[in-house]
XYZ file of C-alpha atoms in Angstrom:
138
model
C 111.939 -107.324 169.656
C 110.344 -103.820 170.791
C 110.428 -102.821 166.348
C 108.545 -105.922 166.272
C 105.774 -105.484 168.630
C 105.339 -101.436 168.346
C 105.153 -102.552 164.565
C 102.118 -104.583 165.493
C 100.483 -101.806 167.646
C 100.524 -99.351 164.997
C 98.981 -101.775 162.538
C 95.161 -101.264 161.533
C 92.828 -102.975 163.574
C 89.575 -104.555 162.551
C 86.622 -103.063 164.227
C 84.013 -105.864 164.929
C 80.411 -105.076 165.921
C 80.090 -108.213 167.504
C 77.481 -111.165 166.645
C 74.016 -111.961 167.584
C 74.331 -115.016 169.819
C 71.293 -117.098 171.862
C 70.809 -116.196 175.104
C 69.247 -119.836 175.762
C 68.851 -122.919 173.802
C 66.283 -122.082 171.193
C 64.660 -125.326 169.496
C 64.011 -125.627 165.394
C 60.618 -124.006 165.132
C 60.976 -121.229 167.640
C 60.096 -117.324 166.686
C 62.577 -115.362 167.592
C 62.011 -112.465 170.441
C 64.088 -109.789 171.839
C 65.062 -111.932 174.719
C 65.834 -114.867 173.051
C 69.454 -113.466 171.734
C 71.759 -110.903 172.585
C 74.834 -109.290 171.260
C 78.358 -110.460 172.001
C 81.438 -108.204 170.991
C 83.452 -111.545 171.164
C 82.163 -113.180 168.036
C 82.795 -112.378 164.689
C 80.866 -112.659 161.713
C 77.063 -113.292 161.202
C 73.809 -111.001 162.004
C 75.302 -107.342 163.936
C 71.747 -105.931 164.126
C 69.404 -108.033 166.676
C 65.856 -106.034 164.918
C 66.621 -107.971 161.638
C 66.060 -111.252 163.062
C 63.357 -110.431 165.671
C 60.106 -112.243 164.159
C 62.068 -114.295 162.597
C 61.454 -118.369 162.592
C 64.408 -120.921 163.135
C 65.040 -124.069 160.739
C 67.581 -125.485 163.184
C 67.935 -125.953 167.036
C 70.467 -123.535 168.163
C 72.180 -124.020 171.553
C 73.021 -121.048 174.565
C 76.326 -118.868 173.885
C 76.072 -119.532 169.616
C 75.856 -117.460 167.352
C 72.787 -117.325 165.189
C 73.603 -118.482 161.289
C 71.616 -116.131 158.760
C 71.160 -119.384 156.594
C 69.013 -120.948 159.921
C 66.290 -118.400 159.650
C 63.453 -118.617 157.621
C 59.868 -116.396 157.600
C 57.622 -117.409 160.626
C 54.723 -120.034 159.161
C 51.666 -118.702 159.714
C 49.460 -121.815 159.121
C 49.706 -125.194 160.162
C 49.010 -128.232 159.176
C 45.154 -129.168 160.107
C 44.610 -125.706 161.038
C 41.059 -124.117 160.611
C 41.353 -120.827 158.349
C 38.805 -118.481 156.508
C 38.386 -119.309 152.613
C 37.854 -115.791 150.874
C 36.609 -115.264 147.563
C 36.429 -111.853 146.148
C 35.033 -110.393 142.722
C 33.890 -107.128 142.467
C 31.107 -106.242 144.692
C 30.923 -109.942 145.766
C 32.680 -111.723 148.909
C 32.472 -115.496 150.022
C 33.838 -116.496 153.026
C 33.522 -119.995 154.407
C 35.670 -122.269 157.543
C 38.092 -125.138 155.824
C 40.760 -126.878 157.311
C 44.465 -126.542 155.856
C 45.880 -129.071 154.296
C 50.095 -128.356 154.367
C 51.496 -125.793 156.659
C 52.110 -122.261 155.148
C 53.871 -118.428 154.836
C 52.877 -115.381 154.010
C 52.001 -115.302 149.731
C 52.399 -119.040 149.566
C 50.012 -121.308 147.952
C 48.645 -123.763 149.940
C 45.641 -126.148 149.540
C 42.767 -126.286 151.964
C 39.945 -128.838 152.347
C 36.291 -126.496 152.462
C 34.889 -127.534 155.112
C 31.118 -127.378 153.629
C 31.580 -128.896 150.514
C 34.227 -131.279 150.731
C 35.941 -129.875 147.943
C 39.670 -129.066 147.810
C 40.809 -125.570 146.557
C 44.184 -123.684 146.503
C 44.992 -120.369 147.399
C 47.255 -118.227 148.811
C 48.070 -117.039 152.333
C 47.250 -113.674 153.354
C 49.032 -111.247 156.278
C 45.716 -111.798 158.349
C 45.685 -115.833 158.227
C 43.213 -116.383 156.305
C 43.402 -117.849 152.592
C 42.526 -115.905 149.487
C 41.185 -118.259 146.525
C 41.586 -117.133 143.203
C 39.521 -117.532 139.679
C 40.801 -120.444 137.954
C-alpha cells in the first residue's frame, strides 16, 4: 500500500494558474473592471490573466464564485440604440459634421445606420474609437 501511494507522490503534477472567477454577480451587459473578478487557484480552465478581460463586455449574466467563460465576452458597444452621435464626412480638405440619432446599437468598425437629424435622411457608416460615426462615399 506504501509502493502505491509513494508511486503517486512521485508522479508529475499539473501546475494550474488558477481561473478568473466574479467577485459578485455581474448582469449580461456589464463592462468588466478590475474589481469585478478575481483569481482563484481552485478552478481550472478558462481566462489565467485578469488584464485580458478588463474592458471587456458580458453576453451572459454571470453569478459570484464562477468562473468567467471566454465564449461570454464580447467587445464593449459603444453606441446605443437612440443614441445621439456626430455624422462625419471627410474628403480631402473638406469636413461635414452634423447631430443624428442612431438607429441599432454598435462596436468599434461596425456599420451601423443613423437617422441625420437635419435632413431626415438615413445614412450608414461606421463606428469610430471616439463615438462618433464616419460616413463614407457611396
Amino acid at each position: 500500500m506504501r509502493a502505491i501511494a509513494l508511486m503517486f507522490m512521485l508522479l508529475p503534477q499539473w501546475a494550474t494558474a488558477g481561473a478568473a472567477v466574479a467577485s459578485r454577480t455581474l448582469p449580461a451587459g456589464t463592462v468588466i473592471s478590475a474589481e469585478d473578478v478575481t483569481l482563484a487557484p481552485d478552478q481550472a480552465g478558462g481566462i489565467e490573466d485578469i488584464t485580458q478581460i478588463v474592458g471587456q463586455q458580458l453576453r451572459v449574466m454571470v453569478y459570484e464564485g464562477r468562473r468567467i467563460d471566454p465564449s461570454a465576452l464580447t467587445e464593449p458597444t459603444l453606441i446605443g440604440r437612440n443614441q445621439l452621435v456626430t455624422l462625419t464626412y471627410e474628403k480631402a480638405a473638406l469636413r461635414i459634421e452634423t447631430e443624428g440619432r442612431a438607429l441599432s446599437a454598435g462596436k468599434v468598425g461596425q456599420i451601423i445606420r443613423v437617422l441625420n437629424s437635419s435632413s431626415r435622411v438615413t445614412v450608414s457608416g461606421r463606428v469610430a474609437p471616439d463615438g462618433s460615426v464616419i460616413v463614407q462615399n457611396n
